XYZ file of C-alpha atoms in Angstrom:
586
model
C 21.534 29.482 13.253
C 23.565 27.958 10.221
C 20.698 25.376 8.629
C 23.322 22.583 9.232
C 23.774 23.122 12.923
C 19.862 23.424 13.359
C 19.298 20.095 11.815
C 22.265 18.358 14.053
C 20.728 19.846 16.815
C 17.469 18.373 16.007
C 18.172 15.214 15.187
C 20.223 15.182 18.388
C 17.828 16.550 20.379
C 14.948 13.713 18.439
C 17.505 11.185 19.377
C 17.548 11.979 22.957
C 13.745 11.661 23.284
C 13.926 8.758 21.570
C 16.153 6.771 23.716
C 14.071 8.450 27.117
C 10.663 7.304 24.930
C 12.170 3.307 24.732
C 13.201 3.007 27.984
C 10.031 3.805 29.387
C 8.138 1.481 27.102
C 10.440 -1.300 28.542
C 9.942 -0.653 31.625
C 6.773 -0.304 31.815
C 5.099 -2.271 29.073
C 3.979 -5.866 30.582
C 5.295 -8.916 28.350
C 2.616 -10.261 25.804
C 1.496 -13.698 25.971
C 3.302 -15.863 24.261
C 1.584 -16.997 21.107
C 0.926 -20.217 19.804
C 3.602 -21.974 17.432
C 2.196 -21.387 13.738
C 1.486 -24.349 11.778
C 3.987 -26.089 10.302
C 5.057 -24.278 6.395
C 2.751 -26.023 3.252
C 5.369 -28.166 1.657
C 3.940 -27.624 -1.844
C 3.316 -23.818 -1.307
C 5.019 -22.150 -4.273
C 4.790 -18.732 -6.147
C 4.472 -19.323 -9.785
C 4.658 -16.413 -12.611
C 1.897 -16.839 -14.581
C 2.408 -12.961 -16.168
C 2.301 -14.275 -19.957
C -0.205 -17.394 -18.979
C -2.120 -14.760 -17.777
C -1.927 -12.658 -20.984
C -1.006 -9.584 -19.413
C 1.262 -8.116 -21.840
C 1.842 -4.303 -19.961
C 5.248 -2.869 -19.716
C 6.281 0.031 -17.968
C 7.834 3.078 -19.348
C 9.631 5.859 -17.209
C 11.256 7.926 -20.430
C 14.648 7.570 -19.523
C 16.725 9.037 -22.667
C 19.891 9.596 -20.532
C 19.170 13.117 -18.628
C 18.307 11.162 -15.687
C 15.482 13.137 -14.643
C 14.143 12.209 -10.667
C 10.646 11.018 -11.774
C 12.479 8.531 -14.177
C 13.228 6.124 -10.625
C 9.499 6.434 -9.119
C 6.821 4.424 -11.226
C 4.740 2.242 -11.211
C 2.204 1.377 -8.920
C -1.159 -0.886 -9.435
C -4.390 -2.126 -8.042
C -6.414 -4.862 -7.446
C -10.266 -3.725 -7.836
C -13.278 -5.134 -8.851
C -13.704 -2.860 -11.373
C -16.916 -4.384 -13.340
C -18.404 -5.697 -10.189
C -18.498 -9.131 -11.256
C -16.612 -10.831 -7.900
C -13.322 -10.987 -9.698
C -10.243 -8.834 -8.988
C -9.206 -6.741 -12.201
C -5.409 -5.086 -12.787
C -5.016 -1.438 -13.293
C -1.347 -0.794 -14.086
C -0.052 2.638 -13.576
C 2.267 3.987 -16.514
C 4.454 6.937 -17.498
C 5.639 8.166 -20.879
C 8.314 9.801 -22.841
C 9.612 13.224 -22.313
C 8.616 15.939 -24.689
C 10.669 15.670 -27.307
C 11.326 12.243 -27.290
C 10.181 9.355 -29.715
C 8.944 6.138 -28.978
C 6.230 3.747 -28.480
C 2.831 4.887 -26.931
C 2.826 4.043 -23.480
C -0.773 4.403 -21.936
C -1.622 3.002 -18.274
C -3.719 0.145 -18.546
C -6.946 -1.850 -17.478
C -6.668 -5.699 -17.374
C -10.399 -7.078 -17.031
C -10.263 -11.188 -15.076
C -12.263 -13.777 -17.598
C -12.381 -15.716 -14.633
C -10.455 -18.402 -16.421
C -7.371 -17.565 -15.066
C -6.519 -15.173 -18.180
C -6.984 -11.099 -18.375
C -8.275 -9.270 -21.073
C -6.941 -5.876 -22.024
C -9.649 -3.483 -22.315
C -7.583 -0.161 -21.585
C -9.194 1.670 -25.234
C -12.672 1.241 -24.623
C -12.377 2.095 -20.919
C -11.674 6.161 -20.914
C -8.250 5.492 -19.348
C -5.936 5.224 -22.394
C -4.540 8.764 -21.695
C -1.180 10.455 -22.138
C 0.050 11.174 -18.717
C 3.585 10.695 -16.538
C 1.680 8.286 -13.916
C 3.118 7.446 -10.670
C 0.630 5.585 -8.323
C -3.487 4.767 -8.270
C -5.765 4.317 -5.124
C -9.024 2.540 -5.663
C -12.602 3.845 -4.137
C -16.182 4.732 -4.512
C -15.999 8.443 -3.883
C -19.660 8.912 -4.815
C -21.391 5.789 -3.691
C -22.666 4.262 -6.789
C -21.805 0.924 -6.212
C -18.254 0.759 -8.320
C -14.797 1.665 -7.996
C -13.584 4.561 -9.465
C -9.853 5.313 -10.009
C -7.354 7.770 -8.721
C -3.870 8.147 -10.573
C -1.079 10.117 -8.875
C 0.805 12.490 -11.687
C 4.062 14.524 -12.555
C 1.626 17.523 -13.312
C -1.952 16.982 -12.958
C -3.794 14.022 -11.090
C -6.475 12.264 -13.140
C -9.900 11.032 -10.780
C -11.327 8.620 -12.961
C -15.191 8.069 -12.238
C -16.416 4.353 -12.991
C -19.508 4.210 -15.239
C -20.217 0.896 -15.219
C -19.268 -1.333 -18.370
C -15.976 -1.255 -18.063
C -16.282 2.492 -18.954
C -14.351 5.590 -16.700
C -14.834 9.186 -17.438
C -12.368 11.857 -16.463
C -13.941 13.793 -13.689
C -10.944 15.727 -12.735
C -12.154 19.555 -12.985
C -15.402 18.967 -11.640
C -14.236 16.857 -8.882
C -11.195 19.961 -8.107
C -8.621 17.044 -6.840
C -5.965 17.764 -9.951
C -3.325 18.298 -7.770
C -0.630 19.778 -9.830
C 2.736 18.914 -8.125
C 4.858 15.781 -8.436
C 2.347 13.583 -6.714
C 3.147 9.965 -5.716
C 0.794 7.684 -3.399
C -2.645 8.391 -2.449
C -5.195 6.864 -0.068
C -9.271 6.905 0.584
C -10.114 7.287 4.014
C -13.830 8.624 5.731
C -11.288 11.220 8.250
C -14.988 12.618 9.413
C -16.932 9.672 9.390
C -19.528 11.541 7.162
C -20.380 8.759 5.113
C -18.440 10.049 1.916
C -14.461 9.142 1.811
C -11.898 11.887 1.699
C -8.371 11.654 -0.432
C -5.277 12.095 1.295
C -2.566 12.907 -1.872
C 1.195 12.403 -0.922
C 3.347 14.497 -2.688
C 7.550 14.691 -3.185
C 9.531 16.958 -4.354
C 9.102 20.372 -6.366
C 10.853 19.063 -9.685
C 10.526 20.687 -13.373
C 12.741 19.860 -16.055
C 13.801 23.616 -16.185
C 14.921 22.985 -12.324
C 16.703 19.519 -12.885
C 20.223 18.871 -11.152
C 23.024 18.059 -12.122
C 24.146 15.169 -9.659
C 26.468 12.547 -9.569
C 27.751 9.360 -7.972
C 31.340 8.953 -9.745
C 32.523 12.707 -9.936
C 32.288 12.417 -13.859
C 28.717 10.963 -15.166
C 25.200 12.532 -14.146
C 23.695 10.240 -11.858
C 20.329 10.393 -10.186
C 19.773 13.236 -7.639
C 19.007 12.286 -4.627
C 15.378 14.114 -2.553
C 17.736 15.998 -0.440
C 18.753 18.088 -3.297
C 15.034 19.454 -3.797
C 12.701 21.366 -2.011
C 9.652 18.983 -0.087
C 5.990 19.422 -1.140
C 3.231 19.552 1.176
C 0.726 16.378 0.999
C -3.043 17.815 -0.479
C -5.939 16.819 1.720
C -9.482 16.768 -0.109
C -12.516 16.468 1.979
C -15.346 15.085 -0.125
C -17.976 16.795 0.070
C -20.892 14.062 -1.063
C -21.693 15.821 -4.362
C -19.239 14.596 -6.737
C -16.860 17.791 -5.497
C -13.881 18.076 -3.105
C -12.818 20.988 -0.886
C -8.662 21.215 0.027
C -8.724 21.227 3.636
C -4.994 20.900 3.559
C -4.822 23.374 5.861
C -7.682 23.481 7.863
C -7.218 19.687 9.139
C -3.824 20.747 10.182
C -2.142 18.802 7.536
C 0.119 21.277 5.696
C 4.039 20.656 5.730
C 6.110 21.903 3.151
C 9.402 19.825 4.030
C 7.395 16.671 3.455
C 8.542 13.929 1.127
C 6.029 11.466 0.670
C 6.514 8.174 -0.670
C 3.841 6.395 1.541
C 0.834 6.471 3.415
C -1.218 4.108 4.902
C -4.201 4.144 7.407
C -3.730 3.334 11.015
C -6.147 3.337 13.702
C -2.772 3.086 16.096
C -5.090 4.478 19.417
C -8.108 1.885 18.772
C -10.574 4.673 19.086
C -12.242 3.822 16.233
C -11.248 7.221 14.124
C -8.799 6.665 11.180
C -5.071 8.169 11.453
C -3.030 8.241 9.490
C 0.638 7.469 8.706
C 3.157 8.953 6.320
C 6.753 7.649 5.186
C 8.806 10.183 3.977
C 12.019 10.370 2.304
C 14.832 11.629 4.151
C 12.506 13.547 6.097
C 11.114 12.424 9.022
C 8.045 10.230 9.100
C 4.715 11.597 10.478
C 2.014 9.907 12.239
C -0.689 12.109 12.342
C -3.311 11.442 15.119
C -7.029 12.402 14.388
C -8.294 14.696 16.812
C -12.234 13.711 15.802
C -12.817 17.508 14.841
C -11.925 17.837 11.333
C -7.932 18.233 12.552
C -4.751 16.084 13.303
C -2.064 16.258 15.124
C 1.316 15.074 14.270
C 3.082 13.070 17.168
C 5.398 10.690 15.443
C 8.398 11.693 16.793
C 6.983 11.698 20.413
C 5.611 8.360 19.288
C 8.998 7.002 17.944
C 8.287 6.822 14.228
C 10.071 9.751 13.017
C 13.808 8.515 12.798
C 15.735 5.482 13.546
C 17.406 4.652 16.509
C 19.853 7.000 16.116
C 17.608 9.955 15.301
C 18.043 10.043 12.239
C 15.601 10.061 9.207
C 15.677 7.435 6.736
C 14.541 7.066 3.303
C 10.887 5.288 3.679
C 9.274 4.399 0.587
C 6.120 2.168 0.897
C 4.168 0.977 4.431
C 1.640 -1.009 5.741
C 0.060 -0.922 9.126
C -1.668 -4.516 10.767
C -1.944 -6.170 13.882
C 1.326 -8.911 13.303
C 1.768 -10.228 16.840
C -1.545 -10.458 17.986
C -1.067 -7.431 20.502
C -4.620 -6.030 19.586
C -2.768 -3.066 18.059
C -1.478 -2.071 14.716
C 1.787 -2.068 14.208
C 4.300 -0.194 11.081
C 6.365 -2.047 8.432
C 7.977 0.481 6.070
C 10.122 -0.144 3.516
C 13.729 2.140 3.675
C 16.760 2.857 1.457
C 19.908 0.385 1.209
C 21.825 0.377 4.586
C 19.128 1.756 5.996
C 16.947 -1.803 6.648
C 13.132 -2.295 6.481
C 11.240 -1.046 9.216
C 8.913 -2.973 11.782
C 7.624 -0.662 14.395
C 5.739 -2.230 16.996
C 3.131 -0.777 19.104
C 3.945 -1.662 22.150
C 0.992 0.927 23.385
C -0.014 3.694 25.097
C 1.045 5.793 21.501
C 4.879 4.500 21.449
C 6.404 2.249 18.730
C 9.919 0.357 19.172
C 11.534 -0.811 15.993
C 12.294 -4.340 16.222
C 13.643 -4.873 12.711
C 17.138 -4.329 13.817
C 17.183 -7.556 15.937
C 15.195 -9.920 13.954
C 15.908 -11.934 11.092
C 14.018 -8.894 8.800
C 16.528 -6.484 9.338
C 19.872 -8.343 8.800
C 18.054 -9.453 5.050
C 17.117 -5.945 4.094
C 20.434 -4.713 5.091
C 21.105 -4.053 1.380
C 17.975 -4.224 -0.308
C 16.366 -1.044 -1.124
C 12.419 -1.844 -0.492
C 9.539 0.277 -2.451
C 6.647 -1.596 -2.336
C 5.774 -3.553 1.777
C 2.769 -5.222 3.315
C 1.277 -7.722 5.595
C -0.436 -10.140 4.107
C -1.208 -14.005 5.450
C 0.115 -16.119 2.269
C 0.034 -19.551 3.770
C -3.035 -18.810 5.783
C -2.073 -20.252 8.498
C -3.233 -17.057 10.793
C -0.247 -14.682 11.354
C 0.281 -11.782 9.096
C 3.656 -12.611 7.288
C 5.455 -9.680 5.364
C 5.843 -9.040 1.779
C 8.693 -6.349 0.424
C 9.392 -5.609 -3.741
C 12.747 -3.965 -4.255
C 14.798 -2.431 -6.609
C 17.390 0.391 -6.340
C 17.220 3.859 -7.990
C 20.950 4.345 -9.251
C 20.924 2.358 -12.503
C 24.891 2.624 -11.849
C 25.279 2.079 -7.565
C 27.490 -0.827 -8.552
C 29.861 2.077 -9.808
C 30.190 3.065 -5.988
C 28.792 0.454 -4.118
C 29.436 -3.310 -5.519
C 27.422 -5.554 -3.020
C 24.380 -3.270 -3.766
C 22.462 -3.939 -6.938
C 20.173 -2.506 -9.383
C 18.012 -4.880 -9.634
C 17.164 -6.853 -6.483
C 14.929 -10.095 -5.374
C 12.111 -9.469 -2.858
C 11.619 -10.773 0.166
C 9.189 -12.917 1.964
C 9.319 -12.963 5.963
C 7.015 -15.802 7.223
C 5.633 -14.865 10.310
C 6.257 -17.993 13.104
C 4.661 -16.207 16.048
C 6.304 -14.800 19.380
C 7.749 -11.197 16.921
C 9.666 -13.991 15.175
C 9.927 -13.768 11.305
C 12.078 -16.070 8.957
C 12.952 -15.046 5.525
C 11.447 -18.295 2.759
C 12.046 -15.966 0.076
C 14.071 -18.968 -1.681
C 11.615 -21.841 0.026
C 8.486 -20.913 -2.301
C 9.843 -21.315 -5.680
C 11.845 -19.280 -8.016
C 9.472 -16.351 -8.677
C 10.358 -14.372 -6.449
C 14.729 -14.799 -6.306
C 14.636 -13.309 -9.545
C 16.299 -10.295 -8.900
C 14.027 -7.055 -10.971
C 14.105 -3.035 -10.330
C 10.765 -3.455 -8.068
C 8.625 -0.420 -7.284
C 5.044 -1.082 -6.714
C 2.857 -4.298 -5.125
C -0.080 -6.003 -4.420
C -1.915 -8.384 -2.819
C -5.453 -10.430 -4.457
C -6.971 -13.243 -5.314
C -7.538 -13.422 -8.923
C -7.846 -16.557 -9.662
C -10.654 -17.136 -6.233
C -9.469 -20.092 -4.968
C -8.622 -18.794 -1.043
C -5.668 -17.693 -1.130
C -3.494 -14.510 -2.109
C -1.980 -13.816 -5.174
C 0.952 -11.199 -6.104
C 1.464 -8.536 -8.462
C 4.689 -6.376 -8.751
C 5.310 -3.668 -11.331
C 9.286 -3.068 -12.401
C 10.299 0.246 -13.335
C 10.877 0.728 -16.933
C 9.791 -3.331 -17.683
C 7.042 -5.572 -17.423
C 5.101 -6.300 -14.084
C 4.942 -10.233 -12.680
C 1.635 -11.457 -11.936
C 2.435 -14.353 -9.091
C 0.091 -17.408 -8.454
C -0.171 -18.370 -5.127
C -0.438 -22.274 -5.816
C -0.969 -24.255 -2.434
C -1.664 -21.734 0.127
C -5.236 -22.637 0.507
C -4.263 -26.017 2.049
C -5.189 -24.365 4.736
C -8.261 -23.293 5.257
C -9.667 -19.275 4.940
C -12.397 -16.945 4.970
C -13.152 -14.060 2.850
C -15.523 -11.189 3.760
C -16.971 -8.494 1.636
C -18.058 -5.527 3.509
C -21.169 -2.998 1.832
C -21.680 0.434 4.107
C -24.407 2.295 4.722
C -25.023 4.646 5.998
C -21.019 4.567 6.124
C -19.053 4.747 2.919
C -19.928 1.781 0.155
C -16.398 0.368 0.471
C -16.506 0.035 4.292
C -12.988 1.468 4.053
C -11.806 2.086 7.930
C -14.337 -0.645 9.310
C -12.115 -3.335 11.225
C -13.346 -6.616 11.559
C -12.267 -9.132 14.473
C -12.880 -12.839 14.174
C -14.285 -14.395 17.368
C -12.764 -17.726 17.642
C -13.976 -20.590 20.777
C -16.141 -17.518 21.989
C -13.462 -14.993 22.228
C -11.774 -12.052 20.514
C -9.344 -13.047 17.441
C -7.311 -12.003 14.894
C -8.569 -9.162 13.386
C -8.139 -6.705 10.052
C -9.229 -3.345 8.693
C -10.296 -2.115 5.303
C -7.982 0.090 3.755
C -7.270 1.864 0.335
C -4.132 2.874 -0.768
C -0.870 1.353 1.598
C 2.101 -0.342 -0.255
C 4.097 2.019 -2.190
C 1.860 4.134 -4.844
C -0.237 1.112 -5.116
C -4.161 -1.184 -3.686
C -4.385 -3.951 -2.886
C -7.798 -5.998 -3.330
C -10.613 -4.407 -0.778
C -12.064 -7.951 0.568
C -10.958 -8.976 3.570
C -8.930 -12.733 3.831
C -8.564 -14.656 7.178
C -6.153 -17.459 7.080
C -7.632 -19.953 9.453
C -5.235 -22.248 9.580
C -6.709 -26.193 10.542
C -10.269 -24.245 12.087
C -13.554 -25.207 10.296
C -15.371 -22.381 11.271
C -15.429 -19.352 13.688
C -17.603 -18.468 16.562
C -18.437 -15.460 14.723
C -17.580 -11.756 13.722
C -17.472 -8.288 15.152
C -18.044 -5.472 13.172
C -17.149 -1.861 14.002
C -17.808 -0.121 10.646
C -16.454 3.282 10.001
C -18.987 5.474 11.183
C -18.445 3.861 14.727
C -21.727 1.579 14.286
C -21.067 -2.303 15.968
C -22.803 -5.248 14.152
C -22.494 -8.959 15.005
C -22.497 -11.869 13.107
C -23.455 -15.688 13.656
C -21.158 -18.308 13.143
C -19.102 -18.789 9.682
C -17.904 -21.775 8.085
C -14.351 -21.774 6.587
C -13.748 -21.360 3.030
C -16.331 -19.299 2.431
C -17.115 -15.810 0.614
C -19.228 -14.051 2.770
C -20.566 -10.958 1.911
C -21.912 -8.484 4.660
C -24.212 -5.853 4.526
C -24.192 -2.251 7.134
C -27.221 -3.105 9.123
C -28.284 -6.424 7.290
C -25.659 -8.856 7.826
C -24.339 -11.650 6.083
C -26.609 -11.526 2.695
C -24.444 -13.948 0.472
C -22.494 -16.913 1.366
C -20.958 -18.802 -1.233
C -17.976 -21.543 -0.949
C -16.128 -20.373 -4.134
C -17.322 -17.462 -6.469
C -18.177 -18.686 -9.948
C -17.991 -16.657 -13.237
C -20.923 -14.554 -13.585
C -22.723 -13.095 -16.823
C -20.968 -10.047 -18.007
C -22.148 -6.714 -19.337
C -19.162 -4.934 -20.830
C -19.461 -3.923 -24.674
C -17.877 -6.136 -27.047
């Protein structure tokens, strides 16, 4: 059968199931309770770039010399992490370089240390990570339980696994480890798949791209232009099971994960059946997205076009970029936002249960504003802390010249900012919470932390081939919060996979899970925030920590950093974190 037929066919046959797959979830899915209204938006709540303030003085550089090479529209991702331990959230930017060949300016990723005065210091040379590399994305873990984050940056060619030393120091472990993956790699996430104790790397990976197999591609009939993924052959994601010794094992394979037509952009973990054993979900480009149930054997199974995540509404696949998976409505399950190509809309999958999504984007405010945008980077993330998970999207298009073709769709684009107001309703503020974020940039990767540890969350986006935007959240913590620091053992340090639940007036609240990796090739900040809007305190905390073990906790006060031990329980409590002595070399 002629390959185009077979793939009408397919999609036809995807959109069929589809359409049989919603109507059953509407019929027989009971209504959810309606919430309560959120609290009214914090007048003075603004977004201010404090990038230079800051002294953060990193720019991005994808080589572009006029070849237009694929890679060239990909980078950059970053992470929050604690990298020196100290309680405050560092910056590791993610950067390429030039093409060999081609002159210019060193461009090394880069490590920006938090003073804890509100300004970074650059300590990228004396760190081990000022390396020559074409750098796509980073995830953020501690693969051998040490007590500090170590560092893992997707590559064109060979991915780096940085091991943290302590002092600000990180020494390429990448041979001994065996996780160099050698393909054109682009997001990556941490996860404990066997709840062993040790956490496993899932590696996302694109296309099979050299420079000696470029295209020539183009949008006008007369200039090259950008290729788009459809023009290349997929890459299989690389699965690394850890195996507690400071080695990995691929288990690609053997855990049922290999796929060759994958195009991975994004990945992000998703404990969508609420048994307590981390899925996980991947966002491919042009290819159909995969949701890939864990079987609790070692294996998974992929269901996500059974499960309605594979295509749109149409059956057809779109171009997802970056995705995040949290419990928005209040349903008690996680629920999808993914981040597509122009005219394709954002995403918002909602888990409806019993394993099937609906995509409600297309009738809500979110997918009549991301119409034209083309969104990398997407996340939950509660910025007014009022209690409901609002949604954060960077974009930015690939086709430095899509005005040539398409005039209402630019190169660079604002982001948006979807404040949740309860009931699956979302308004777009993007213009209500200052300037910082209208300005429109080439967006790729984003972030979520507090650096500055005053409550509320802070922003970081990276622009391709320019300088990243560090955004103060200035007014969010009117309301009030909590912040919880989790410690495993015997699960993994990083708690990464436990989910915590608030238990508010004596019963089950909002709740949130500790995750690596999610976005688009970027981390946010490990510590968990709760906006709790007007509350004081809750009645307590549940914890089911990764390796399935369930630990209570007393009664917390509100704006508080609580820090919890596996098996100890709360063993710091502090109402604001306070600059610590430092040990890093001079």
């Amino acid at each position: 059968m002629p390959g185009p037929l077979r793939r009408s066919l397919l999609l036809l046959a995807a959109s069929a199931l589809a359409t049989v797959v919603s109507a059953q979830i509407r019929t027989v899915t009971k209504p959810q309770p309606a919430r309560a209204a959120a609290s009214p938006a914090v007048p003075s709540m603004t977004f201010t770039d404090v990038t230079r303030a800051a002294g953060i003085r990193f720019r991005h550089t994808n080589g572009a010399f006029g070849e237009k090479y694929l890679p060239e529209t990909l980078g950059s991702g970053v992470a929050f992490l604690d990298a020196d331990a100290d309680g405050w959230q560092d910056l590791f930017f993610v950067n390429s370089t030039h093409w060999p060949g081609q002159k210019g300016l060193p461009s090394r990723s880069a490590l920006y240390r938090n003073r804890g005065d509100g300004t970074f210091e650059d300590i990228t040379v004396r760190s081990g990570l000022d390396v020559d590399l074409y750098g796509i994305g980073v995830a953020a873990a501690d693969y051998d339980s040490d007590d500090d984050v170590d560092l893992y940056v997707t590559v064109l060619g060979r991915n780096r696994l940085f091991r943290n030393d302590g002092g600000g120091r990180f020494a390429d472990v990448t041979s001994r480890a065996g996780v160099g993956d050698p393909g054109l790699s682009t997001c990556a996430v941490f996860v404990d798949y066997d709840r062993d104790g040790d956490v496993d790397l899932f590696v996302c990976n694109y296309v099979t791209w050299s420079i000696e197999t470029d295209l020539h591609c183009t949008l006008d009939g007369k200039r090259k232009s950008y290729c788009t993924p459809e023009s290349y052959k997929g890459q299989s994601a690389t699965f690394y099971r850890n195996r507690g010794d400071g080695t990995f094992e691929d288990v690609t394979r053997a855990a049922m994960l290999y796929d060759p037509t994958s195009k991975a952009l994004g990945a992000t973990l998703i404990d969508f059946d609420g048994d307590s054993w981390m899925d996980l979900f991947v966002a491919n480009d042009t290819e159909p997205n995969k949701l890939y149930r864990n079987e609790r054997n070692g294996t998974f199974t992929e269901i996500g076009v059974v499960a309605g995540v594979a295509f749109n509404e149409a059956g057809v696949a779109r171009a997802g970029m970056g995705v995040d998976a949290a419990d928005y409505d209040g349903s008690g399950r996680p629920s999808l936002v993914i981040g597509n190509f122009s005219n394709e809309m954002m995403a918002l999958y909602t888990n409806e249960g019993n394993g099937l999504f609906i995509d409600e984007a297309p009738a809500t405010t979110i997918g009549r504003a991301t119409l034209l945008t083309l969104t990398f980077a997407c996340f939950f993330f509660d910025y007014d802390l009022d209690g409901f998970l609002d949604i954060f999207a960077a974009n930015g298009h690939v086709a430095d010249d899509i005005e040539t073709v398409q005039p209402n769709v630019k190169y660079a684009q604002p982001a948006h900012l979807f404040r949740n107001l309860g009931g699956r309703r979302f308004e777009e503020v993007t213009g209500k919470v200052g300037r910082a974020l209208t300005l429109p940039v080439v967006g790729r990767g984003a972030a979520y932390g507090d650096y500055d540890n005053d409550g509320d969350l802070d922003l970081v986006i990276t622009t391709n081939n320019g300088p990243p935007r560090l955004l103060r959240n200035d007014g969010g913590n009117a309301n009030n919060w909590l912040r919880l620091l989790l410690r495993g053992s015997p699960s993994n340090r990083d708690a990464i996979g436990a989910k915590v639940q608030l238990v508010v007036d004596g019963k089950p609240g909002p709740w949130k899970v500790v995750k690596s990796g999610s976005s688009y090739a970027s981390q946010s900040e490990l510590p968990l925030t709760f906006g709790l809007g007007r509350r004081t305190q809750v009645s307590g905390a549940r914890i089911t920590w990764p390796d399935g073990q369930v630990e209570s906790l007393p009664a917390l006060k509100a704006n508080r950093v609580v820090t919890v031990e596996q098996g100890r329980g709360v063993v710091r409590s502090e109402r604001l974190l306070v600059r610590r002595e430092q040990s890093l070399p001079s």
